mmCIF file of C-alpha atoms and ligand atoms in Angstrom:
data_model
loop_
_atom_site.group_PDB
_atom_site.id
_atom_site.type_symbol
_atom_site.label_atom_id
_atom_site.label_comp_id
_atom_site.label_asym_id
_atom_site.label_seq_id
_atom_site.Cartn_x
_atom_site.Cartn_y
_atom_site.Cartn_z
ATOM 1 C CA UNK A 274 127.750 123.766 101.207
ATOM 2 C CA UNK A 275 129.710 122.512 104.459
ATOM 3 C CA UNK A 276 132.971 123.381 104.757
ATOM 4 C CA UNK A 277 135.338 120.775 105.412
ATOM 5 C CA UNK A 278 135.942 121.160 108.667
ATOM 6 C CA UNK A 279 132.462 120.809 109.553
ATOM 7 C CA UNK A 280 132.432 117.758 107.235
ATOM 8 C CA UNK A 281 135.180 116.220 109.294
ATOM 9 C CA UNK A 282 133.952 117.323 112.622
ATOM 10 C CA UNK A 283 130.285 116.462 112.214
ATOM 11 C CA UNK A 284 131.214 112.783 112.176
ATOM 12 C CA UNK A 285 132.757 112.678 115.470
ATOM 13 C CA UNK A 286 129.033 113.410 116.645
ATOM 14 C CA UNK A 287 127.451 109.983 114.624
ATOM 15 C CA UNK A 288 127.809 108.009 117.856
ATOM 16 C CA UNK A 289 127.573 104.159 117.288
ATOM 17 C CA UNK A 290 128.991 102.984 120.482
ATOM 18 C CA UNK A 291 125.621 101.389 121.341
ATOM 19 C CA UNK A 292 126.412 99.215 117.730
ATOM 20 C CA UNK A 293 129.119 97.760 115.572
ATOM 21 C CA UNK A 294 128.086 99.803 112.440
ATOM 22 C CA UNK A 295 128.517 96.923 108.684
ATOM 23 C CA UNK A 296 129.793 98.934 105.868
ATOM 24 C CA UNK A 297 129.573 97.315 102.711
ATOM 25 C CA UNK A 298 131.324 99.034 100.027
ATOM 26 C CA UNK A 299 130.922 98.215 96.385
ATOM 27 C CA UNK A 300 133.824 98.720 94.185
ATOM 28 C CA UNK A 301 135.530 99.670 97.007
ATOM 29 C CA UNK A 302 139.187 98.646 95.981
ATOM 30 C CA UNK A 303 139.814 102.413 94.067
ATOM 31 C CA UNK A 304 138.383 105.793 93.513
ATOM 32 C CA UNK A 305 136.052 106.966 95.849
ATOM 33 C CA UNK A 306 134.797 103.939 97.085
ATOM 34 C CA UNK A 307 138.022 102.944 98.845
ATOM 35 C CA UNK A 308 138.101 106.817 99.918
ATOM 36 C CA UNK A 309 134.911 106.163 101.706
ATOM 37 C CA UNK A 310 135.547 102.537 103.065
ATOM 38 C CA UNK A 311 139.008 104.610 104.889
ATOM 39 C CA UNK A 312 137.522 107.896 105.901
ATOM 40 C CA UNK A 313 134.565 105.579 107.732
ATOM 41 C CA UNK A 314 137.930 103.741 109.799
ATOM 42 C CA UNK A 315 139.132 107.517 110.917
ATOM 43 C CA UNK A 316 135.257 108.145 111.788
ATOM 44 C CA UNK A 317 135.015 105.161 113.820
ATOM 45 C CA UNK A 318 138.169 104.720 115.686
ATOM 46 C CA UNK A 319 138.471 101.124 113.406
ATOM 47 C CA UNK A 320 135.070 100.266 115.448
ATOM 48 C CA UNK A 321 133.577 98.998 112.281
ATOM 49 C CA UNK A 322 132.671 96.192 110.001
ATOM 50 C CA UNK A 323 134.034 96.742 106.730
ATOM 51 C CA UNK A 324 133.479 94.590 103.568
ATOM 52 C CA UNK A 325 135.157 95.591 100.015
ATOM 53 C CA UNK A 326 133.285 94.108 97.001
ATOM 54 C CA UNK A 327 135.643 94.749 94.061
ATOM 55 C CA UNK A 328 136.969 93.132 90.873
ATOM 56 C CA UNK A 329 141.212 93.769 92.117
ATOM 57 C CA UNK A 330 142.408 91.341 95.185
ATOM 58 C CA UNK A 331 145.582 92.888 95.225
ATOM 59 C CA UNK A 332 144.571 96.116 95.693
ATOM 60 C CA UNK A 333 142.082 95.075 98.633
ATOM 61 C CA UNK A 334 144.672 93.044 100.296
ATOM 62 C CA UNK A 335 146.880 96.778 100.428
ATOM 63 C CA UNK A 336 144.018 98.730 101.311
ATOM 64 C CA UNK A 337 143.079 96.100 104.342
ATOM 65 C CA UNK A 338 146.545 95.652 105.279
ATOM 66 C CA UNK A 339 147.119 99.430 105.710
ATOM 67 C CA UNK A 340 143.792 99.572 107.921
ATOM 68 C CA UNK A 341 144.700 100.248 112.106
ATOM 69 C CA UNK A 342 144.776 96.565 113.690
ATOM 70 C CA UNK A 343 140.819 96.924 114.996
ATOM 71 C CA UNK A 344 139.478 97.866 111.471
ATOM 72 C CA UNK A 345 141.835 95.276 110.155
ATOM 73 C CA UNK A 346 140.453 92.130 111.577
ATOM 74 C CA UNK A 347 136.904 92.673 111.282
ATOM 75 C CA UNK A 348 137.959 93.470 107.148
ATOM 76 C CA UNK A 349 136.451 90.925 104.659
ATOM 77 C CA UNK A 350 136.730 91.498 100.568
ATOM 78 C CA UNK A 351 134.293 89.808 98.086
ATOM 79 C CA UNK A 352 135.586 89.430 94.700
ATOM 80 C CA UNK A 353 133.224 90.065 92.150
ATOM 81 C CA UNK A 354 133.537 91.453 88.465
ATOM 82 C CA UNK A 355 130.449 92.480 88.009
ATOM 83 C CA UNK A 356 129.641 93.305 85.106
ATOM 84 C CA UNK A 357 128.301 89.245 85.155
ATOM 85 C CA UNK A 358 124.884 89.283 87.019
ATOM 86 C CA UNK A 359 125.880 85.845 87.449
ATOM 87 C CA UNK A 360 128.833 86.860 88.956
ATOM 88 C CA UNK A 361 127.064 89.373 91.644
ATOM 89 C CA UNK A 362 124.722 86.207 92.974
ATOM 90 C CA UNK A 363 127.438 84.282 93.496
ATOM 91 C CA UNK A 364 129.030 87.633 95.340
ATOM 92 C CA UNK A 365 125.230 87.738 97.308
ATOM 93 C CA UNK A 366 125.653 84.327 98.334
ATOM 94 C CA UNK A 367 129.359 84.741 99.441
ATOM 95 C CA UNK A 368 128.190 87.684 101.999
ATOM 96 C CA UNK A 369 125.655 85.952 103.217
ATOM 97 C CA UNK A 370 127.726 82.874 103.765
ATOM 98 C CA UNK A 371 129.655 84.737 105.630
ATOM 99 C CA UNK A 372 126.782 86.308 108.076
ATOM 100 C CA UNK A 373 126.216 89.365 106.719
ATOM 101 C CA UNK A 374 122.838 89.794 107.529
ATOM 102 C CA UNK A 375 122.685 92.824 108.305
ATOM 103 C CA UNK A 376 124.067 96.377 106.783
ATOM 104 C CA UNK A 377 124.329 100.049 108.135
ATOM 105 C CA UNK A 378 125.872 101.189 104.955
ATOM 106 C CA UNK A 379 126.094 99.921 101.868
ATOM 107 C CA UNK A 380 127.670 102.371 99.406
ATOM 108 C CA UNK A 381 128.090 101.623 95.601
ATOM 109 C CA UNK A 382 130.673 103.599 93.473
ATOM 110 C CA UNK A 383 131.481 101.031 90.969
ATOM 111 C CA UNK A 384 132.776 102.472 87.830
ATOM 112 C CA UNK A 385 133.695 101.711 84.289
ATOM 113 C CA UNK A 386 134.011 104.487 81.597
ATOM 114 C CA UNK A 387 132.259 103.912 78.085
ATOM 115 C CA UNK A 388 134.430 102.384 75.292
ATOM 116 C CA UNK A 389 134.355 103.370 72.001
ATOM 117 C CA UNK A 390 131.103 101.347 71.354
ATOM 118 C CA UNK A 391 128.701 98.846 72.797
ATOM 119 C CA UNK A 392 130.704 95.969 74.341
ATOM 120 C CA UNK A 393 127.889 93.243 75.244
ATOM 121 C CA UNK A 394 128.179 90.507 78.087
ATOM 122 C CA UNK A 395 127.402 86.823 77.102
ATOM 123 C CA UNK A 396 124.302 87.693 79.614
ATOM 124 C CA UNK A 397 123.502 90.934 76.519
ATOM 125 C CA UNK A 398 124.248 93.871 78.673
ATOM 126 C CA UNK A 399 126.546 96.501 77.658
ATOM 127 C CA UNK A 400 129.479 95.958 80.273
ATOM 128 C CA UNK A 401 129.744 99.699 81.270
ATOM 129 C CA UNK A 402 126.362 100.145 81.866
ATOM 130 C CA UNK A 403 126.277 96.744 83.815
ATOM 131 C CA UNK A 404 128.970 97.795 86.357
ATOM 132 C CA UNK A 405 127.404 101.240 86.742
ATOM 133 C CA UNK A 406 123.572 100.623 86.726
ATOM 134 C CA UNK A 407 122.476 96.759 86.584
ATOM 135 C CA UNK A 408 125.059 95.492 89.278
ATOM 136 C CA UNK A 409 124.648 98.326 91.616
ATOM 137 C CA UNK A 410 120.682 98.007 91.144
ATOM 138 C CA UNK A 411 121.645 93.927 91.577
ATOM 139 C CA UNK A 412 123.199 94.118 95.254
ATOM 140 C CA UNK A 413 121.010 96.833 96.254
ATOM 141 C CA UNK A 414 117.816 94.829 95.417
ATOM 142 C CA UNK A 415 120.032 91.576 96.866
ATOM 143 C CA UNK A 416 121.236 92.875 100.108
ATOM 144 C CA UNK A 417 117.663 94.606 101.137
ATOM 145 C CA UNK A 418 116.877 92.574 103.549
ATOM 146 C CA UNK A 419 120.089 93.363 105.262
ATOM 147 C CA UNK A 420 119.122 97.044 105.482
ATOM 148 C CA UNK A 421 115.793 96.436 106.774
ATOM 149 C CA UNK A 422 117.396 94.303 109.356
ATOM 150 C CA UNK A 423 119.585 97.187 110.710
ATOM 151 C CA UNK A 424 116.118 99.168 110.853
ATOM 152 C CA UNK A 425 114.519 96.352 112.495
ATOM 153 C CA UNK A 426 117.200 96.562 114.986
ATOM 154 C CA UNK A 427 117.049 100.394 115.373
ATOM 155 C CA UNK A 428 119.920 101.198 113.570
ATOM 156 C CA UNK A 429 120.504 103.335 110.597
ATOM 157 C CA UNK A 430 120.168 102.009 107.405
ATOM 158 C CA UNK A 431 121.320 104.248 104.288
ATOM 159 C CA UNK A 432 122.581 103.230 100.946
ATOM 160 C CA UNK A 433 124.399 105.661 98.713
ATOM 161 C CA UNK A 434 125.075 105.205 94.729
ATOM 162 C CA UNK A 435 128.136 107.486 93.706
ATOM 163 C CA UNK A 436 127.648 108.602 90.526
ATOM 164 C CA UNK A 437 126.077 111.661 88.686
ATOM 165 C CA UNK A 438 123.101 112.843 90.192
ATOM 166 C CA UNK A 439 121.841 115.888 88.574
ATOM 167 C CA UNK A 440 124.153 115.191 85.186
ATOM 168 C CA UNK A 441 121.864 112.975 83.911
ATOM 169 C CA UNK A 442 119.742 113.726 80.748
ATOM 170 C CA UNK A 443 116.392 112.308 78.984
ATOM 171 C CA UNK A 444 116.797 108.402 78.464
ATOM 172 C CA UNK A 445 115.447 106.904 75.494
ATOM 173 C CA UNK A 446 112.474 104.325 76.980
ATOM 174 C CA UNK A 447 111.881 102.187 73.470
ATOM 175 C CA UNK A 448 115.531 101.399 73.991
ATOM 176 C CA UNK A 449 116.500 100.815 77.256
ATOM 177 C CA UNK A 450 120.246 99.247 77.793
ATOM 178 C CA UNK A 451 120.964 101.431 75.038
ATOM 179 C CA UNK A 452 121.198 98.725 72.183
ATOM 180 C CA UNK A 453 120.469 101.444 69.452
ATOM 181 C CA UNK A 454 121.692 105.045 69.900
ATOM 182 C CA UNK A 455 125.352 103.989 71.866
ATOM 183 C CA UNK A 456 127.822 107.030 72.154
ATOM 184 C CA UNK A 457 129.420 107.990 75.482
ATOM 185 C CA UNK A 458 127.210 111.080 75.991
ATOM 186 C CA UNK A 459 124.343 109.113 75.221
ATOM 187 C CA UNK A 460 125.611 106.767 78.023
ATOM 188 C CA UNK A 461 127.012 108.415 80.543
ATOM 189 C CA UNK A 462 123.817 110.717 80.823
ATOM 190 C CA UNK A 463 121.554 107.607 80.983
ATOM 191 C CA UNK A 464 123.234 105.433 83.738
ATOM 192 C CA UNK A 465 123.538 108.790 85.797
ATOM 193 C CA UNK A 466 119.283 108.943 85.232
ATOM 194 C CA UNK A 467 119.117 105.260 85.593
ATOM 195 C CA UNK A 468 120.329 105.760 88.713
ATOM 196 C CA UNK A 469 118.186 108.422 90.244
ATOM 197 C CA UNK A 470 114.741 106.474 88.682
ATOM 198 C CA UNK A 471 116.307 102.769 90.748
ATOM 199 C CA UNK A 472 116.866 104.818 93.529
ATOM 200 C CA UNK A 473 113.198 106.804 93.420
ATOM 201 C CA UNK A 474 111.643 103.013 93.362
ATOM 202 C CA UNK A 475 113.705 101.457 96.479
ATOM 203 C CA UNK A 476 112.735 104.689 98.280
ATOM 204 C CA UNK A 477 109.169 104.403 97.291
ATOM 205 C CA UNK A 478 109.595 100.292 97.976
ATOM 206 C CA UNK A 479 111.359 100.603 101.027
ATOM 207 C CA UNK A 480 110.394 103.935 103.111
ATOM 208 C CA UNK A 481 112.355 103.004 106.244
ATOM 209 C CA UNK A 482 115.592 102.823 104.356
ATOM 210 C CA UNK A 483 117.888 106.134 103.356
ATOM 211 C CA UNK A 484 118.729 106.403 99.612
ATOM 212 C CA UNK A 485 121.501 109.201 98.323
ATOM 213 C CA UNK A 486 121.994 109.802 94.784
ATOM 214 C CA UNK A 487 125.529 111.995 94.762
ATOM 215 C CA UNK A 488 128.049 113.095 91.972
ATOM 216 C CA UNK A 489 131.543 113.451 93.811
ATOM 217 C CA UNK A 490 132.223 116.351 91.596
ATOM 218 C CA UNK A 491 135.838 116.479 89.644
ATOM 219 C CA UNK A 492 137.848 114.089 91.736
ATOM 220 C CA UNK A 493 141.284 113.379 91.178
ATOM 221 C CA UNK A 494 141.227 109.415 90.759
ATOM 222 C CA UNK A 495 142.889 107.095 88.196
ATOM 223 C CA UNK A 496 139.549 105.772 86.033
ATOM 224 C CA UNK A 497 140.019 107.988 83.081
ATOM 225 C CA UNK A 498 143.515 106.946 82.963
ATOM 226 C CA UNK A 499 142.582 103.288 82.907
ATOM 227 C CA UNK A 500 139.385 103.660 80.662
ATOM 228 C CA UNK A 501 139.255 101.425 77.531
ATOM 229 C CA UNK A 502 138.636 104.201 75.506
ATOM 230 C CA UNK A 503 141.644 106.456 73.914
ATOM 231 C CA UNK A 504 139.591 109.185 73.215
ATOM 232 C CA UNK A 505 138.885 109.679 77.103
ATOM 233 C CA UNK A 506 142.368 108.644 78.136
ATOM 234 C CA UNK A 507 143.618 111.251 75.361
ATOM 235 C CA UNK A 508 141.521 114.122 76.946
ATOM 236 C CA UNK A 509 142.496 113.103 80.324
ATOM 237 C CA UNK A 510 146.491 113.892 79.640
ATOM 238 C CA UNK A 511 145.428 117.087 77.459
ATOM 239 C CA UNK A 512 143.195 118.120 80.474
ATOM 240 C CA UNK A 513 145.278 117.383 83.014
ATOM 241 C CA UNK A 514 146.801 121.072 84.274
ATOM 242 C CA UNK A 515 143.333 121.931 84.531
ATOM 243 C CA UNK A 516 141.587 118.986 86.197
ATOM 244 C CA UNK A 517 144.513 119.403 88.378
ATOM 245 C CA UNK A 518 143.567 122.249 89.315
ATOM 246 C CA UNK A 519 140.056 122.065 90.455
ATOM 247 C CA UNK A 520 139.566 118.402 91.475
ATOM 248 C CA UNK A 521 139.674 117.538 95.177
ATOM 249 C CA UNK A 522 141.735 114.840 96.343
ATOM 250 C CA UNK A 523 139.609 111.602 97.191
ATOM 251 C CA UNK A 524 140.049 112.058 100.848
ATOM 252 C CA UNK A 525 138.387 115.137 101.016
ATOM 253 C CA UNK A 526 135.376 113.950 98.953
ATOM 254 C CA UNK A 527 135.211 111.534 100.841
ATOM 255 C CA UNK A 528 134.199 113.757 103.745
ATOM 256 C CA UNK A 529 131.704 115.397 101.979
ATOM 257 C CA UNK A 530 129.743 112.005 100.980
ATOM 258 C CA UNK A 531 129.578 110.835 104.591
ATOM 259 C CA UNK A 532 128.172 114.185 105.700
ATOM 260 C CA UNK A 533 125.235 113.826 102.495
ATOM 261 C CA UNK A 534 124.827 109.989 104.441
ATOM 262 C CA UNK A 535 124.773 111.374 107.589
ATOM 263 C CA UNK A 536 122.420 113.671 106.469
ATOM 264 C CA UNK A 537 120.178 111.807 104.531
ATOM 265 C CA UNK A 538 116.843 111.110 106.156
ATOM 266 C CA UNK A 539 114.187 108.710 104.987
ATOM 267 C CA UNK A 540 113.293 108.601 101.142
ATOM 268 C CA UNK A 541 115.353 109.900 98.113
ATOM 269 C CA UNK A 542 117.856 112.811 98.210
ATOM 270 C CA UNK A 543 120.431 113.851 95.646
ATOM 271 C CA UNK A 544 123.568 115.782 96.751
ATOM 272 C CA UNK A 545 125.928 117.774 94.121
ATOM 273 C CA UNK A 546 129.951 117.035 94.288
ATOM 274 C CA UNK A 547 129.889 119.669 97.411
ATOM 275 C CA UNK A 548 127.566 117.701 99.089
ATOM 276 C CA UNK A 549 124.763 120.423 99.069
ATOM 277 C CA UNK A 550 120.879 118.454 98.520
ATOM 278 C CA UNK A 551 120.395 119.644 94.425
ATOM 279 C CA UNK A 552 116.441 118.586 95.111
ATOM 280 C CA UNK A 553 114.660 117.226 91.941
ATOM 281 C CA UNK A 554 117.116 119.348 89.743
ATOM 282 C CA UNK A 555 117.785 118.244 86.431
ATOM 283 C CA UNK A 556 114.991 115.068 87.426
ATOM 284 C CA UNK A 557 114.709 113.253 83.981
ATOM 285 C CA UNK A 558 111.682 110.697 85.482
ATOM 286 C CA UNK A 559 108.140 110.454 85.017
ATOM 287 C CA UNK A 560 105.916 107.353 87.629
ATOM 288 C CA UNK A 561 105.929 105.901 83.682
ATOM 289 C CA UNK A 562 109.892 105.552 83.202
ATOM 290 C CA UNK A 563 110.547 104.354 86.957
ATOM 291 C CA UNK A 564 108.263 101.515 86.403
ATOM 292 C CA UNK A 565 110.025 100.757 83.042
ATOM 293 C CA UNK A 566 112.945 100.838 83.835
ATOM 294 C CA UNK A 567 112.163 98.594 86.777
ATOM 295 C CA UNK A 568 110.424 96.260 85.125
ATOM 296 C CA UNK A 569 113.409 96.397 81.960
ATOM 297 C CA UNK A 570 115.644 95.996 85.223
ATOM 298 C CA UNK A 571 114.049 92.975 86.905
ATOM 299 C CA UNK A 572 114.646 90.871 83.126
ATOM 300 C CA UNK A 573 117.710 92.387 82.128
ATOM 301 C CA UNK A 574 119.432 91.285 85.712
ATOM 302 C CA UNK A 575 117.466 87.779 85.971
ATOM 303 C CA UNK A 576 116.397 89.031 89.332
ATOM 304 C CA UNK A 577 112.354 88.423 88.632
ATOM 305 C CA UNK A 578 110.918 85.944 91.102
ATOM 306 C CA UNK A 579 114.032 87.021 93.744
ATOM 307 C CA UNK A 580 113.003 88.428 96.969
HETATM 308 C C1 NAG B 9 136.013 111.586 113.293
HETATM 309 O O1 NAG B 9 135.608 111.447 114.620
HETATM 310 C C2 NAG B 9 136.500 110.725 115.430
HETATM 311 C C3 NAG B 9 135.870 110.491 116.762
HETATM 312 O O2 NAG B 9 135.606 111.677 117.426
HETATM 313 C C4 NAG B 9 137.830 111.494 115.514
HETATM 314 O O3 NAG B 9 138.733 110.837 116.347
HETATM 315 C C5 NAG B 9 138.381 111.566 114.106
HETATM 316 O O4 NAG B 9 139.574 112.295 114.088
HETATM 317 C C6 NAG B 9 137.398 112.185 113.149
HETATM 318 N N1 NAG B 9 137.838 111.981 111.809
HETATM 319 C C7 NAG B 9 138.295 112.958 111.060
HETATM 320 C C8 NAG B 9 138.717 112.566 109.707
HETATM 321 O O5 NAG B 9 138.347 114.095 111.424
HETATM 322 C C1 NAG B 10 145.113 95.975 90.988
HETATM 323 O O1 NAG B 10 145.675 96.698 92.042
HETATM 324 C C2 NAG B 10 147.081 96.710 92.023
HETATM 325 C C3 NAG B 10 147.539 97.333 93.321
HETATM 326 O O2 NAG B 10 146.935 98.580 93.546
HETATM 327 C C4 NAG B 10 147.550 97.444 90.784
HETATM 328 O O3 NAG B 10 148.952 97.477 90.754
HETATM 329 C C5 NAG B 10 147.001 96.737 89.553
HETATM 330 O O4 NAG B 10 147.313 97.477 88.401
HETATM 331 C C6 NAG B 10 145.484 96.585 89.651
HETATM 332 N N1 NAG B 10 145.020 95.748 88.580
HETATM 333 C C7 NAG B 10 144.074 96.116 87.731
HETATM 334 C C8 NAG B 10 143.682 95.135 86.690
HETATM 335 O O5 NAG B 10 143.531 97.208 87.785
HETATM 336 C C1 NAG B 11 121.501 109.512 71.755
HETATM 337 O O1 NAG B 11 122.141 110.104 70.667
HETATM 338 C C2 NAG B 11 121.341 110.292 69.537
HETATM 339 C C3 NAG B 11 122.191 110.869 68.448
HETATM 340 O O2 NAG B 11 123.317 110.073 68.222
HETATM 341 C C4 NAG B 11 120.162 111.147 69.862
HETATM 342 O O3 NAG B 11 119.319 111.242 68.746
HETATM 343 C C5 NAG B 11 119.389 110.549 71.011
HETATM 344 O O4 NAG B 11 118.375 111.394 71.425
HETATM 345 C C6 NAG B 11 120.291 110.267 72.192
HETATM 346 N N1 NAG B 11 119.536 109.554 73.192
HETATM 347 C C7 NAG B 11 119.698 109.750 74.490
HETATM 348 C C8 NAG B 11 118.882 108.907 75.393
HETATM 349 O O5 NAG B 11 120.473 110.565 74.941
HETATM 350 C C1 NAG B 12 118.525 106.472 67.495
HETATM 351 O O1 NAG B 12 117.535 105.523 67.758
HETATM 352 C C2 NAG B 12 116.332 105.715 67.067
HETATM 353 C C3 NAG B 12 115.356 104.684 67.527
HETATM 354 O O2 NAG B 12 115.220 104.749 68.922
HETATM 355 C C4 NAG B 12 116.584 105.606 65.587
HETATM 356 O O3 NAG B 12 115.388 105.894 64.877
HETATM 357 C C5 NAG B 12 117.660 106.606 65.169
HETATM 358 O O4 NAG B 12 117.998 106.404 63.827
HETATM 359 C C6 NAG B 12 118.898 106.435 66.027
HETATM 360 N N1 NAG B 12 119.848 107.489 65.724
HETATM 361 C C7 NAG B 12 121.122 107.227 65.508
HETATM 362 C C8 NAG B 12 121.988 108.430 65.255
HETATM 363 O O5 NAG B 12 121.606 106.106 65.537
#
């Protein structure tokens, strides 16, 4: 595991004078994601590009007014609520509108706990598992060309999906979106393995690009509090002395996910919440369910025919 300080010092060596690095952060207004979207500022003297998707203006407006005055008038924010696919092309549109044609970074940490039971989307996704898995697979598949632009351009390109790699468990592949068995073990360990299979299949798609699978570990940030499910909220307040206790602040998880990006070299990895590389530990795929699930994907997210 790095320590801290070598977390925080090891960025001062990711030079990017030669290039103004584009950071795209999805869900970037809370949690970890707006942790990350910060901590890359303080990397990068406010030398940077930085682009919020999220669902809250008001909290994006703060979190861009707060940035140092460099950072601060480069800063764009995308509205999107996306658990709409529809929603995330308009989004893909907007950034591309906008010249975004090419991205360094793109990390996705959007988040939504289960509710008490399968809330469907006019579009027939469950709305959890559309924030979590199909709208972060959605802009990754939408803003590749954006990442291999950055590699064209000999720049690094590395995309990172905060969520729970090496928490996931054995999905279910006669019933994928989980339409049949919903509970919120069922579906918390199947969007964490979701998202190690899309990420196996960009790497395998895409070789020149970095991919990261990472759990952030017990973090202190507000989405239990704000879930739409009692039971969690309830557990959160009983839990609270504890999770108190060993949960690291945002900030300093922060650190530890831009050393795993840093780190990351071509193809797949998947860090643990102390940003150590966990290998294919706790790997619930098989080449069968990656293509599945891709396929499943490419319906479920109206994305067939797309580049
Ligand atoms: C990251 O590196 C920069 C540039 O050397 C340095 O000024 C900054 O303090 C570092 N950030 C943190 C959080 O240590
Ligand atoms: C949006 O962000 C603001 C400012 O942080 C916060 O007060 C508000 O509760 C948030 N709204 C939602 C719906 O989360
Ligand atoms: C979901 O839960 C049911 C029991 O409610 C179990 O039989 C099934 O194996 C679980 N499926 C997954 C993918 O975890
Ligand atoms: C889980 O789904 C399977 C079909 O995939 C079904 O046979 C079984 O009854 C379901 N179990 C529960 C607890 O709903």
């Amino acid at each position: 595991m790095p320590a801290l300080t070598t977390a925080r010092s090891f960025n001062a060596s990711q030079d990017s004078s030669s290039y103004l690095p584009v950071a795209v952060f999805i869900g970037g207004t809370a949690g970890i994601g707006r942790a990350m979207a910060e901590a890359f500022v303080r990397h990068t003297n406010g030398r940077v590009r930085v682009i919020i998707v999220g669902r809250n203006a008001t909290a994006a407006a703060e979190m861009i007014a707060a940035l140092p005055l460099a950072a601060r008038e480069r800063a764009e924010f995308v509205k999107c609520d996306m658990s709409l696919m529809r929603n995330i092309d308009v989004a893909l549109s907007e950034l591309a509108g906008r010249g975004i044609t090419k991205i360094n970074y793109l990390i996705v940490s959007s988040g939504l706990l289960p509710a008490n039971g399968r809330q469907e989307t006019d579009e027939g996704l469950d709305r959890t598992i559309a924030v979590v898995y199909y709208g972060r697979w959605k802009f990754i598949h939408g803003l590749q060309d954006a990442l291999s632009a950055a590699v064209a351009a000999g720049e690094p390109a590395k995309v990172m999906s905060v969520l729970a790699a090496g928490e996931g468990g054995p999905i279910d592949l006669d019933d994928l979106g989980v339409k049949k068995n919903y509970s919120l073990m069922n579906v918390t360990r199947t969007d964490a393995t979701y998202n190690d299979l899309m990420l196996e299949k960009f790497a395998q798609l895409h070789s020149e690009v970095s991919f990261v699978h990472a759990y952030p570990g017990v973090v202190h940030t507000n989405v239990a509090v704000n879930s739409q499910s009692w039971l969690l909220t309830m557990i959160y307040y009983l839990l609270y002395p504890v999770v108190m206790l060993v949960a690291r602040s945002p900030e300093d998880c922060a650190e530890l996910m831009w050393y795993a990006v840093h780190h990351s070299g071509k193809g797949l990895a998947r860090v643990n919440g102390k940003g150590d590389d966990i290998g294919m530990k706790n790997w619930y795929g098989t080449e069968e369910s990656v293509e599945r699930l891709w396929e499943h994907t490419l319906d479920a997210t109206k994305s067939r025919g797309a580049a």
